Short mmCIF file of C-alpha atoms in Angstrom, two decimals:
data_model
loop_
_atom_site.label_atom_id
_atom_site.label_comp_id
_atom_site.label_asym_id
_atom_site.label_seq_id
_atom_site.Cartn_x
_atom_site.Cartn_y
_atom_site.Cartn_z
CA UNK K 1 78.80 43.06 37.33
CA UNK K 2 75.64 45.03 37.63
CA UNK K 3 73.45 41.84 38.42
CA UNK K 4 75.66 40.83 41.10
CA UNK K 5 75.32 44.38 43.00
CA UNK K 6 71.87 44.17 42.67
CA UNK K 7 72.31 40.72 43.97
CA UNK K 8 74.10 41.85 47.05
CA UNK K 9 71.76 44.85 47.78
CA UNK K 10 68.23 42.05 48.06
CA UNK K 11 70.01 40.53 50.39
CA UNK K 12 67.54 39.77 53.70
CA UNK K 13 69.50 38.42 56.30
CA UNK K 14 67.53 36.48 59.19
CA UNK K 15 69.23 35.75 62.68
CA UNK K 16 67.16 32.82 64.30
CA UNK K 17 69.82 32.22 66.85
CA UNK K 18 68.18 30.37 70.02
CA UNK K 19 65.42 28.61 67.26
CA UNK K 20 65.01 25.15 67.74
CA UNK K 21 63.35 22.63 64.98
CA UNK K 22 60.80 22.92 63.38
CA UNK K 23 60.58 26.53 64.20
CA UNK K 24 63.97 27.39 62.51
CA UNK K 25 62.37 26.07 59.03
CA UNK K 26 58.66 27.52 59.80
CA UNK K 27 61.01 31.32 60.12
CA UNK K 28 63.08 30.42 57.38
CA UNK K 29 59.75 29.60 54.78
CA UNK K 30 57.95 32.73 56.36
CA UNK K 31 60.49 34.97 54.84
CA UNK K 32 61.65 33.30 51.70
CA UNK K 33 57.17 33.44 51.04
CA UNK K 34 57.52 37.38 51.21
CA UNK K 35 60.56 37.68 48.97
CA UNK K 36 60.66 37.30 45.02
CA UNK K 37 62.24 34.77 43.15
CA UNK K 38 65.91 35.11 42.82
CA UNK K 39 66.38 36.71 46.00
CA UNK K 40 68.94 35.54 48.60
CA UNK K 41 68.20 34.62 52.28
CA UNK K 42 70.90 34.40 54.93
CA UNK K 43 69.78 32.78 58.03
CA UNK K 44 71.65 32.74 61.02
CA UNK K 45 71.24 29.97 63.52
CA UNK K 46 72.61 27.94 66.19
CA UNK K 47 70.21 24.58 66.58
CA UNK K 48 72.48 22.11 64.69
CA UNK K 49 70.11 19.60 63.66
CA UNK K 50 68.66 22.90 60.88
CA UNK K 51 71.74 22.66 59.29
CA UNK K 52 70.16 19.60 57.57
CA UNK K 53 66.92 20.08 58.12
CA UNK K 54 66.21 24.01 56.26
CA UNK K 55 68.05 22.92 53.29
CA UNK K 56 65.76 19.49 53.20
CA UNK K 57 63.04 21.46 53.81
CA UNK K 58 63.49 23.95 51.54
CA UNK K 59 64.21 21.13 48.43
CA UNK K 60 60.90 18.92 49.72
CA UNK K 61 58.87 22.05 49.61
CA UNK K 62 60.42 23.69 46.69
CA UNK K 63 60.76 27.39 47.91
CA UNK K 64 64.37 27.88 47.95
CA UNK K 65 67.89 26.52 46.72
CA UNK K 66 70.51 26.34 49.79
CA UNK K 67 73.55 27.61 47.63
CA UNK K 68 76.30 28.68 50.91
CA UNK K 69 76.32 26.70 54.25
CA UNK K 70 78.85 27.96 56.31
CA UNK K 71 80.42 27.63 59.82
CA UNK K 72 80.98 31.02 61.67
CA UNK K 73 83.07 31.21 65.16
CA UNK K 74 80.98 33.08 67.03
CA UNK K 75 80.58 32.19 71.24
CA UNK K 76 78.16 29.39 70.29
CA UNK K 77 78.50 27.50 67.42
CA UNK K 78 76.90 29.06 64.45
CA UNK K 79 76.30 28.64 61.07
CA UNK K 80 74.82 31.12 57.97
CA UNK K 81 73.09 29.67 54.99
CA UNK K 82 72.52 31.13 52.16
CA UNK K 83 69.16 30.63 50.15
CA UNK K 84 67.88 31.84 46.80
CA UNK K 85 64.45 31.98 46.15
CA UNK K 86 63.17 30.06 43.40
CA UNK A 1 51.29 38.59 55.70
CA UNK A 2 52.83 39.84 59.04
CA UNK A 3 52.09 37.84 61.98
CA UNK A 4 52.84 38.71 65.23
CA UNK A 5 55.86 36.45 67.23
CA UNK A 6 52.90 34.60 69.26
CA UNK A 7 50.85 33.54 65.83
CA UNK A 8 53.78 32.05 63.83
CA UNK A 9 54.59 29.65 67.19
CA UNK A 10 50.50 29.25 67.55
CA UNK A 11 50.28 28.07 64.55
CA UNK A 12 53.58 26.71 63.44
CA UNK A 13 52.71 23.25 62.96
CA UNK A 14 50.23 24.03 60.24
CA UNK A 15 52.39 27.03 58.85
CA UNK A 16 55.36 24.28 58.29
CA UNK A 17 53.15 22.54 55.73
CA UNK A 18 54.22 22.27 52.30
CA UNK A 19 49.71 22.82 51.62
CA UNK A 20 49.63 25.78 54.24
CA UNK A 21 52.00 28.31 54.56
CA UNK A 22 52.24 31.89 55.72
CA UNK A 23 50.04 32.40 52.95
CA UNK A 24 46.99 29.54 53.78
CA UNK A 25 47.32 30.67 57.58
CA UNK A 26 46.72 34.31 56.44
CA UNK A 27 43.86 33.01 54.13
CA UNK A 28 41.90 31.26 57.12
CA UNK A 29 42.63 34.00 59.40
CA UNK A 30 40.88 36.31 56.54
CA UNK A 31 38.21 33.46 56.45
CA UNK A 32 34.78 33.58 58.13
CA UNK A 33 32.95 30.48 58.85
CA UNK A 34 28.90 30.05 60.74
CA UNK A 35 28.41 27.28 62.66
CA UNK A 36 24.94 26.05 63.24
CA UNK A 37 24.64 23.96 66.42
CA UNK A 38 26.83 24.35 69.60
CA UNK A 39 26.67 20.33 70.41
CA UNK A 40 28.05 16.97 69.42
CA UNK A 41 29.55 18.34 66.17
CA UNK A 42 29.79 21.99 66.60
CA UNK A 43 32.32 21.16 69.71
CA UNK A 44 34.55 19.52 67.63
CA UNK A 45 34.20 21.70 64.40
CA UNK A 46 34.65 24.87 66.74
CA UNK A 47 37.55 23.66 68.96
CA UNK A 48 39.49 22.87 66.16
CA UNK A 49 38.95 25.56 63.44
CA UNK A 50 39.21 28.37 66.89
CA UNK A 51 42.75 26.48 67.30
CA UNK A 52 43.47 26.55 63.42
CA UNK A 53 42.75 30.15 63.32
CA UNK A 54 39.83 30.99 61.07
CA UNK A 55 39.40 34.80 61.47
CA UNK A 56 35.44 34.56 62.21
CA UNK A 57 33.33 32.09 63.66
CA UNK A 58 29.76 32.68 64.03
CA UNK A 59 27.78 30.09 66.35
CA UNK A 60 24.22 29.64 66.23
CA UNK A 61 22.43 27.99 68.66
CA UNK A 62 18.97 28.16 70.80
CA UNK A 63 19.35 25.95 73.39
CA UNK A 64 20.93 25.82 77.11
CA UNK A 65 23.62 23.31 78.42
CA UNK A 66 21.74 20.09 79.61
CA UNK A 67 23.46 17.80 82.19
CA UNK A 68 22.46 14.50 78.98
CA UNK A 69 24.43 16.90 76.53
CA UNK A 70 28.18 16.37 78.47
CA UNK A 71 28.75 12.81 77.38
CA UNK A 72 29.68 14.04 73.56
CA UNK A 73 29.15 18.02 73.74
CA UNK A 74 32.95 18.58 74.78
CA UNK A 75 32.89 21.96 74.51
CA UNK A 76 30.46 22.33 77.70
CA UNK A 77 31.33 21.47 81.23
CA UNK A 78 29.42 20.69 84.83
CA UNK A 79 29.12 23.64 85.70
CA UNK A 80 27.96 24.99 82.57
CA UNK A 81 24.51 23.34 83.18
CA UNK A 82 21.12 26.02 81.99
CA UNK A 83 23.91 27.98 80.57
CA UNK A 84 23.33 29.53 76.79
CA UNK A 85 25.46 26.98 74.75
CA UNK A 86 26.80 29.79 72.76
CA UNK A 87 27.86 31.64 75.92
CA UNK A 88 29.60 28.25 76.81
CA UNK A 89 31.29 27.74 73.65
CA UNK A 90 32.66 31.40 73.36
CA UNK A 91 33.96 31.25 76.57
CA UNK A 92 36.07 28.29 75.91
CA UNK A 93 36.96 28.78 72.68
CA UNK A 94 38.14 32.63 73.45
CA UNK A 95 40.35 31.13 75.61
CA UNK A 96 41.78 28.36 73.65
CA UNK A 97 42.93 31.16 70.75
CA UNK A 98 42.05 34.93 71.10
CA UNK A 99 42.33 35.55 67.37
CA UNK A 100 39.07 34.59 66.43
CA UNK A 101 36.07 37.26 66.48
CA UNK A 102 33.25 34.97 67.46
CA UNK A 103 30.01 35.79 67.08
CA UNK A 104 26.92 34.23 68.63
CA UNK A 105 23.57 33.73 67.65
CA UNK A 106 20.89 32.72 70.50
CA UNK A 107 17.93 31.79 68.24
CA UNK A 108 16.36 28.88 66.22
CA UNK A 109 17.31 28.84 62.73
CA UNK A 110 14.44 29.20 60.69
CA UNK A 111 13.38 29.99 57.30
CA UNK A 112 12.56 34.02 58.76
CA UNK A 113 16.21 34.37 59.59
CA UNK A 114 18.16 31.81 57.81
CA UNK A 115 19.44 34.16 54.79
CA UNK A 116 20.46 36.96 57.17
CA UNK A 117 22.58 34.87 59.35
CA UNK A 118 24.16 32.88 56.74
CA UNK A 119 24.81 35.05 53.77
CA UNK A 120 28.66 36.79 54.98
CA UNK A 121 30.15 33.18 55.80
CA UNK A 122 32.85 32.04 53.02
CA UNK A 123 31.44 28.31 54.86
CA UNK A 124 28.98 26.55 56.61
CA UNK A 125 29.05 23.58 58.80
CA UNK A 126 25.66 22.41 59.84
CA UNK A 127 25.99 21.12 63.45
CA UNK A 128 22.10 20.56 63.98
CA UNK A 129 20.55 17.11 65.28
CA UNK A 130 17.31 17.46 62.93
CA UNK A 131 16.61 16.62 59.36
CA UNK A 132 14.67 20.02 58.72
CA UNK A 133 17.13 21.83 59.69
CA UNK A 134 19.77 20.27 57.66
CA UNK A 135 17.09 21.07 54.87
CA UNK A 136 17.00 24.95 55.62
CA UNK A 137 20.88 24.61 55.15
CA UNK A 138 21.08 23.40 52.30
CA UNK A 139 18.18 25.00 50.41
CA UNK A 140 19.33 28.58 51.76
CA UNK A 141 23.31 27.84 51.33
CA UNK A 142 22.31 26.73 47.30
CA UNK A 143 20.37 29.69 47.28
CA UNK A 144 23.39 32.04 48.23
CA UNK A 145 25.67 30.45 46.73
CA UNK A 146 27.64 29.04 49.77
CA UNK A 147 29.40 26.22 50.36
CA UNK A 148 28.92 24.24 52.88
CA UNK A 149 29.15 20.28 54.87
CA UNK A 150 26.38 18.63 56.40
CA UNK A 151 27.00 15.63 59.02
CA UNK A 152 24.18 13.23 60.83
CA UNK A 153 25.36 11.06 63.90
CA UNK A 154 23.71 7.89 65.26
CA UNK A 155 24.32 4.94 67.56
CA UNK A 156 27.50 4.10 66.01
CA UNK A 157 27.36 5.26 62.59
CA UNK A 158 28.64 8.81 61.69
CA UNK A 159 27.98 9.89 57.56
CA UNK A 160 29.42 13.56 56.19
CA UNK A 161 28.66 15.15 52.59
CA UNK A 162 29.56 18.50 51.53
CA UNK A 163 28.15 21.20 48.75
CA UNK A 164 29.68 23.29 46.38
CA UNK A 165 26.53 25.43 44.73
CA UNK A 166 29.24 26.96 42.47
CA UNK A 167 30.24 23.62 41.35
CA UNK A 168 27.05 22.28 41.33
CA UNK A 169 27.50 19.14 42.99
CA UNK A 170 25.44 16.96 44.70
CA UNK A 171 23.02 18.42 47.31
CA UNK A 172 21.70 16.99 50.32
CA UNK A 173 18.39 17.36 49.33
CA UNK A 174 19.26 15.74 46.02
CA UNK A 175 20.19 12.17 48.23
CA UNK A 176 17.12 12.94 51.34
CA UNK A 177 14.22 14.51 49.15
CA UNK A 178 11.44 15.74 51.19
CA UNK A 179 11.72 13.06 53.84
CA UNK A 180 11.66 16.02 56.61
CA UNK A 181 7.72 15.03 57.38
CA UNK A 182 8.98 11.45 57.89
CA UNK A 183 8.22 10.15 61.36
CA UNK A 184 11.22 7.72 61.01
CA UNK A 185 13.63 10.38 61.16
CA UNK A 186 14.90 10.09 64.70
CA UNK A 187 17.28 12.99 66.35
CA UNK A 188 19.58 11.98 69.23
CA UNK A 189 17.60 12.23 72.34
CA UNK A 190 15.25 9.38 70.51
CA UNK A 191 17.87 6.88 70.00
CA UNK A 192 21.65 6.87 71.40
CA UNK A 193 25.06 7.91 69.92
CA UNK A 194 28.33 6.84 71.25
CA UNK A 195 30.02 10.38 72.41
CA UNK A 196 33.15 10.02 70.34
CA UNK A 197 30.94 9.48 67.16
CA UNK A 198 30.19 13.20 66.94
CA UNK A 199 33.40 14.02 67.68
CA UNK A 200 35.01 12.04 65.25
CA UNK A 201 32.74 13.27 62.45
CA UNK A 202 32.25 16.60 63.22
CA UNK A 203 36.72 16.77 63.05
CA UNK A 204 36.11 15.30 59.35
CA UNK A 205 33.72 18.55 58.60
CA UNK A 206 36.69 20.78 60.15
CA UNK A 207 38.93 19.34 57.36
CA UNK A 208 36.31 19.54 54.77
CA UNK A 209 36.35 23.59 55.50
CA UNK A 210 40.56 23.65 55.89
CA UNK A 211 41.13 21.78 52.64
CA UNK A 212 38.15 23.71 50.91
CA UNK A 213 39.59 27.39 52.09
CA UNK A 214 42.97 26.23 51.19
CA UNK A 215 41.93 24.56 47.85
CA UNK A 216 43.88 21.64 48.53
CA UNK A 217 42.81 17.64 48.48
CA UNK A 218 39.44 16.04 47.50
CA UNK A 219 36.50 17.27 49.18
CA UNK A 220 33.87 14.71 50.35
CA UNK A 221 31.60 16.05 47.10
CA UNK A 222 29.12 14.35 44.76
CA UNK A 223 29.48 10.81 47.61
CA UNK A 224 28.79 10.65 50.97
CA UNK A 225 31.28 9.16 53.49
CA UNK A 226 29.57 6.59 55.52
CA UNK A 227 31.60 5.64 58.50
CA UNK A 228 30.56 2.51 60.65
CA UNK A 229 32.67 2.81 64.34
CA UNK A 230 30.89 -0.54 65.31
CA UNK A 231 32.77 -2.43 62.43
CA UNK A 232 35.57 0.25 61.08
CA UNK A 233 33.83 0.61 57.94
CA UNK A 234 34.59 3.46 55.68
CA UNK A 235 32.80 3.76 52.95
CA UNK A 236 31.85 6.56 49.71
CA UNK A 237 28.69 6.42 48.65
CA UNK A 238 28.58 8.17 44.97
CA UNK A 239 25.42 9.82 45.04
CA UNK A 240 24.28 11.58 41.84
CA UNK A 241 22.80 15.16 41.17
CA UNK A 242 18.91 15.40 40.82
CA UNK A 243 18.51 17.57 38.03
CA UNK A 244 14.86 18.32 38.65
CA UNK A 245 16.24 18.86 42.78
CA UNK A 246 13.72 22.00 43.53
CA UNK A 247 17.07 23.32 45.33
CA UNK A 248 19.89 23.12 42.97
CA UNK A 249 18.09 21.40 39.95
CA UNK A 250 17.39 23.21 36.20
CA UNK A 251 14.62 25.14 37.69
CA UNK A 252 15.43 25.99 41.03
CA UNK A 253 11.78 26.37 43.66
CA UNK A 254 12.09 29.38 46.33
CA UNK A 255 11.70 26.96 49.23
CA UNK A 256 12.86 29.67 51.67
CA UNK A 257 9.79 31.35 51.22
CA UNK A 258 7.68 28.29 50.10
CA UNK A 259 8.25 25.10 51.69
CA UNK A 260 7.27 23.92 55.36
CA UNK A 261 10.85 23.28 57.26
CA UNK A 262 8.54 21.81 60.31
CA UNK A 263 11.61 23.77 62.27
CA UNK A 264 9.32 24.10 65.30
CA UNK A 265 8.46 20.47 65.65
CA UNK A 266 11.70 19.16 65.37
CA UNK A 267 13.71 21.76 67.21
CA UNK A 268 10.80 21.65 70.31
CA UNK A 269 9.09 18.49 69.91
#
C-alpha cells in the first residue's frame, strides 16, 4: 500500500501537446534522463504518429517501459502514456 | 542538465541519440576545445563543433583572408578579403550558434607560446598546413597530457590520426620522426588540393573530438586513416608506438624548450 502512494506522489507529468516527431521523443528522454529509476512519466500529447513512436523509442534506447497508453477526449485528440523509468 | 526551450530544438537531432543524450549535449557544452588554423580544416572542424555545441572554442590563427584561400576555406567569404581569419571565423560562427564562447588567438604558434594557449583545452584539433607545426602539437599536447587529432591534406589525398597521451598511443611524431627539416615536405600553396578534400577530412577530426568527449566508438588511434578521393580508397594504416619517440617514448626529451620547430620558415617562407 505504502509503495504505491509513494508511487503516485513521483509522479512527473509532461504535457507536449502541439509536439510533433521527433521532438515529442527528444522531450519525453529529456525528462525520463533527470528522474530515477522506477519513477513514472505521464506525457501528454497530441501528434499521433508518438503514440508508436515514444514507446519504440523508449524500448530501442532502453530508458523507460511504456506500461499505460491511453486515449483522453479532450478538443483534439489526445492521448497520456505512462512510463516507468528503468 | 536544464536547457533552455531554444537548445533542446537546436540540438535535438543529436539529443535524440541513443550515444548522446541530455547528458552528452550537456558534456560538450561543458567541453572546451582549441583549434589551431582558421583554413581548409579549421572551417569545417569549427562550423560543425559551433553547430554541435561545444561550450568553448578557441581559434588560433596568424594570418588574413586571401582571395586563393576561398576555394576550400568555407568559413571566409569575398568580402572578407585582408580580414583577420579569426575575426572572420568568429563572426560566422557566432552567428551560426550563440552558445559557444569563442576565443581567438591572432599569433603564430610557436614553441614561446604553445603551452599557454593549449594547456585549458579538454581537445585539440590541429588545423595547420605545415609539418612543424603539426610537430609543436604533438610534442606540447604529449607533454600536457592532451588529447588531440592531427590531419594533412593534398591534391586528392586527405590522411587523419589522433593521440591519446593518457593512453599512450601512437604519436605523430612516432610515424613522421624529425622529417620537419625535409625540403620535400610541401604545404598547400606549393602543390594543389581539391577544396572539398579539407572539408571532408577536417568533418572526420570533428567526429574524432564528438566520439572522444562522449566516449563512444573507435577513435582513429594507434593507425592512420588514409583516404584517396581520386580512387575512393579508405584505408587504416596500423602504425606502431616508438618506444624510444623523444615525445611520448620511455624517456621523454623537453623538445618545447629544445628542439628547432623551423615555425618561422614554414609559417613565412
Amino acid at each position: 500500500m505504502m509503495l504505491v502512494m509513494v508511487e503516485k506522489m513521483n509522479i512527473t507529468k509532461l504535457d507536449i501537446r502541439g509536439k510533433v516527431c521527433p521532438m515529442t521523443f527528444v522531450y519525453t528522454k529529456l525528462y525520463l534522463e533527470k528522474m530515477n529509476k522506477g519513477e513514472i512519466l505521464e506525457v501528454m500529447l497530441d501528434f499521433p504518429v508518438a503514440v508508436e513512436n515514444i514507446p519504440a523509442s523508449c524500448k530501442q534506447q532502453k530508458i523507460g517501459n511504456v506500461i499505460d497508453i491511453k486515449e483522453v477526449n479532450l478538443d483534439k485528440k489526445t492521448w497520456i502514456i505512462t512510463i516507468k523509468k528503468i | 542538465m536544464d536547457f533552455t526551450e531554444e537548445q533542446i530544438e537546436r540540438y535535438s537531432r543529436q539529443i535524440v541519440l541513443k550515444e548522446v543524450g541530455g547528458r552528452g549535449q550537456k558534456k560538450l557544452l561543458d567541453s572546451k576545445i582549441t583549434v589551431i588554423g582558421c583554413g581548409g580544416l579549421g572551417s569545417p572542424i569549427t562550423y560543425y563543433l559551433t553547430a554541435a555545441g561545444i561550450g568553448s572554442i578557441k581559434l588560433v590563427d596568424f594570418d588574413r583572408v586571401d582571395l586563393s584561400n576561398l576555394q576550400r576555406q568555407i568559413l571566409h567569404y569575398t568580402s572578407d578579403i585582408n580580414k583577420m581569419k579569426t575575426q572572420s571565423a568568429c563572426e560566422k560562427l557566432t552567428q551560426l550558434n550563440p552558445d559557444p564562447e569563442i576565443q581567438i588567438i591572432n599569433e603564430v604558434l610557436s614553441s614561446h607560446n604553445v603551452k599557454e594557449i593549449l594547456q585549458d583545452s579538454d581537445f585539440v584539433l590541429d588545423g595547420s598546413d605545415n609539418l612543424p607545426t603539426k610537430l609543436l602539437i604533438n610534442d606540447a599536447c604529449i607533454n600536457l597530457g592532451i588529447p588531440f587529432t592531427i590531419a594533412g591534406v593534398l591534391r586528392f589525398n586527405g590522411q587523419v590520426l589522433t593521440v591519446i597521451p593518457q593512453k599512450k598511443t601512437t604519436c605523430y611524431r612516432c610515424v613522421f620522426g624529425d622529417i620537419s627539416g625535409n625540403t620535400a615536405s610541401v604545404s598547400c600553396s606549393q602543390a594543389g588540393v581539391i577544396g572539398l578534400i579539407p572539408g571532408a577530412i577536417g568533418c572526420i577530426q570533428a567526429n574524432e573530438v564528438i566520439k572522444y568527449l562522449l566516449n563512444i566508438g573507435d577513435l582513429i588511434i594507434n593507425r592512420i586513416l588514409m583516404v584517396d578521393f581520386l580512387n575512393y580508397q579508405f584505408n587504416f594504416i596500423k602504425v606502431i608506438r616508438n618506444d624510444d619517440c623523444p615525445a611520448c617514448g620511455e624517456n621523454p626529451v623537453d623538445l618545447i624548450n629544445n628542439y628547432d620547430y623551423k615555425i618561422d620558415d614554414a609559417c613565412h617562407g
